[in-house]
Amino acid sequence: MSDIVYLTEEGLNKLKAEINQLKFVERPKVAKQISEAREKGDLSENAEYDAAKEAQSHLELKISKLEDVLMKARVLNPADIDTSKVSIFTEVEIKNVKLNKVMKYRLVSENEANLKEAKISVTSPVGKGLLGKKVGDIAEIHTPGGIVQFEILSITI
């Protein structure tokens, strides 16, 4: 998996902060838990020790995955983004044609997707359906509830 992961500057900083938190705060905590559990005697029957070792394994896997993302990360310069069509990091205002409801989303990489912040992944069904569309286009997006039509109202950075 050598795919480039495009991130915003904010997304890159969050990723670095999360890695640092895991490595320099969470890792020592888990190591301490293992040490304390080890002091309690027979490791073959020590559920605390087993749980701490499992937590360590999960933590190391998460760190490894995040570091892999960091190695593949590329920050896009907003000035280089073409706003004539929907692409990664553009903010798109769309209208659900049937419901006449207007929404605004920023298309981001999978790692930065957060619906609460109106950031949707370019790999999600809606993201894929919007990519490449221009203002005035109608995007027909296949959802679990059927096909939904969205009109592209505006595209900005």
Coordinates of C-alpha atoms in Angstrom, one line a residue:
M1 CA 0.0 0.0 0.0
S2 CA 2.0 2.9 -1.2
D3 CA -0.9 5.3 -1.9
I4 CA -0.3 9.0 -1.1
V5 CA -2.5 10.3 1.7
Y6 CA -3.4 14.0 1.1
L7 CA -3.9 16.0 4.2
T8 CA -4.5 19.6 5.1
E9 CA -1.9 21.3 7.3
E10 CA -4.4 21.0 10.2
G11 CA -4.8 17.3 9.5
L12 CA -1.1 16.7 9.4
N13 CA -0.6 18.5 12.7
K14 CA -3.4 16.5 14.4
L15 CA -1.8 13.3 13.1
K16 CA 1.6 14.2 14.5
A17 CA 0.0 15.2 17.8
E18 CA -1.8 11.9 18.1
I19 CA 1.3 9.9 17.4
N20 CA 3.2 11.9 20.0
Q21 CA 0.4 11.4 22.5
L22 CA 0.4 7.6 21.9
K23 CA 4.2 7.3 22.0
F24 CA 5.1 9.6 24.9
V25 CA 2.0 9.4 27.1
E26 CA 0.1 6.2 26.4
R27 CA 3.1 4.0 25.8
P28 CA 4.7 4.7 29.2
K29 CA 1.3 4.2 30.9
V30 CA 1.0 0.8 29.4
A31 CA 4.6 -0.1 30.2
K32 CA 3.9 0.9 33.8
Q33 CA 0.7 -1.3 33.9
I34 CA 2.7 -4.3 32.6
S35 CA 5.4 -3.7 35.2
E36 CA 2.9 -3.4 38.0
A37 CA 1.1 -6.6 36.8
R38 CA 4.4 -8.4 36.5
E39 CA 5.2 -7.6 40.2
K40 CA 2.0 -9.4 41.3
G41 CA 3.5 -12.9 40.7
D42 CA 2.7 -15.8 38.5
L43 CA 2.3 -14.5 35.0
S44 CA 0.6 -17.6 33.7
E45 CA -2.5 -16.9 35.8
N46 CA -2.3 -13.1 35.8
A47 CA -5.3 -11.6 33.9
E48 CA -4.0 -8.1 34.6
Y49 CA -0.7 -8.8 32.9
D50 CA -2.5 -10.4 29.9
A51 CA -4.8 -7.4 29.6
A52 CA -1.9 -5.0 29.8
K53 CA 0.1 -6.9 27.2
E54 CA -2.9 -6.9 24.9
A55 CA -3.4 -3.2 25.4
Q56 CA 0.3 -2.8 24.5
S57 CA -0.1 -4.8 21.3
H58 CA -3.1 -2.7 20.2
L59 CA -1.3 0.5 21.0
E60 CA 1.8 -0.5 19.0
L61 CA -0.4 -1.5 16.1
K62 CA -2.1 1.9 16.2
I63 CA 1.2 3.8 16.4
S64 CA 2.5 1.7 13.4
K65 CA -0.6 2.4 11.3
L66 CA -0.5 6.2 12.1
E67 CA 3.3 6.4 11.3
D68 CA 2.6 4.6 8.0
V69 CA 0.0 7.3 7.2
L70 CA 2.5 10.0 8.2
M71 CA 5.1 8.6 5.9
K72 CA 2.6 8.7 2.9
A73 CA 1.2 12.1 3.8
R74 CA 1.4 15.0 1.5
V75 CA 0.1 18.4 2.3
L76 CA -1.8 20.1 -0.5
N77 CA -1.3 23.9 -0.9
P78 CA -4.8 25.5 -1.1
A79 CA -3.5 27.8 -3.9
D80 CA -2.9 24.7 -6.1
I81 CA -6.5 23.4 -5.8
D82 CA -8.7 23.9 -8.9
T83 CA -12.1 25.2 -7.8
S84 CA -13.7 24.8 -11.2
K85 CA -14.7 21.3 -10.2
V86 CA -15.2 19.3 -7.0
S87 CA -11.9 17.8 -5.8
I88 CA -10.2 16.9 -2.5
F89 CA -10.1 19.8 0.0
T90 CA -12.7 21.8 -1.8
E91 CA -15.8 23.0 0.1
V92 CA -18.9 22.2 -1.9
E93 CA -22.4 23.6 -1.3
I94 CA -25.0 21.1 -2.6
K95 CA -28.8 20.9 -2.6
N96 CA -30.7 17.7 -2.3
V97 CA -33.0 18.1 -5.3
K98 CA -35.9 16.1 -3.8
L99 CA -35.9 17.7 -0.4
N100 CA -34.7 21.1 -1.5
K101 CA -32.2 21.0 1.4
V102 CA -28.9 22.8 1.1
M103 CA -25.7 21.4 2.8
K104 CA -22.0 22.4 2.8
Y105 CA -19.2 19.8 3.0
R106 CA -15.4 19.8 2.7
L107 CA -14.0 16.8 0.8
V108 CA -11.0 15.4 2.7
S109 CA -9.0 12.2 2.9
E110 CA -10.4 9.2 4.8
N111 CA -8.1 10.1 7.8
E112 CA -9.6 13.6 8.2
A113 CA -13.3 12.7 7.6
N114 CA -15.5 14.0 10.4
L115 CA -19.2 14.4 9.8
K116 CA -19.6 16.7 12.9
E117 CA -17.1 19.1 11.2
A118 CA -18.9 18.7 7.8
K119 CA -15.8 16.9 6.4
I120 CA -16.6 13.9 4.2
S121 CA -14.2 11.4 2.8
V122 CA -13.5 11.5 -1.0
T123 CA -13.8 7.7 -0.8
S124 CA -17.4 7.8 0.7
P125 CA -20.3 7.3 -1.6
V126 CA -21.2 11.0 -1.5
G127 CA -17.6 12.1 -1.9
K128 CA -17.1 9.8 -4.9
G129 CA -20.3 11.0 -6.4
L130 CA -19.3 14.7 -6.1
L131 CA -15.7 14.4 -7.4
G132 CA -15.2 16.1 -10.7
K133 CA -18.6 17.8 -10.8
K134 CA -18.9 21.5 -11.7
V135 CA -21.3 24.2 -10.5
G136 CA -24.8 23.5 -11.9
D137 CA -24.1 19.7 -12.4
I138 CA -26.5 17.2 -10.8
A139 CA -24.7 14.3 -9.0
E140 CA -26.6 11.1 -8.8
I141 CA -25.4 9.3 -5.7
H142 CA -26.2 5.7 -4.8
T143 CA -27.0 5.5 -1.1
P144 CA -28.5 2.6 0.9
G145 CA -31.8 4.4 0.7
G146 CA -31.6 4.6 -3.1
I147 CA -30.3 7.2 -5.6
V148 CA -30.2 10.8 -4.3
Q149 CA -29.7 13.7 -6.6
F150 CA -27.6 16.7 -5.5
E151 CA -27.2 19.9 -7.4
I152 CA -23.7 21.6 -7.1
L153 CA -24.3 25.2 -6.0
S154 CA -20.8 26.4 -5.3
I155 CA -17.2 25.2 -5.0
T156 CA -14.7 27.0 -2.9
I157 CA -11.5 26.4 -0.9

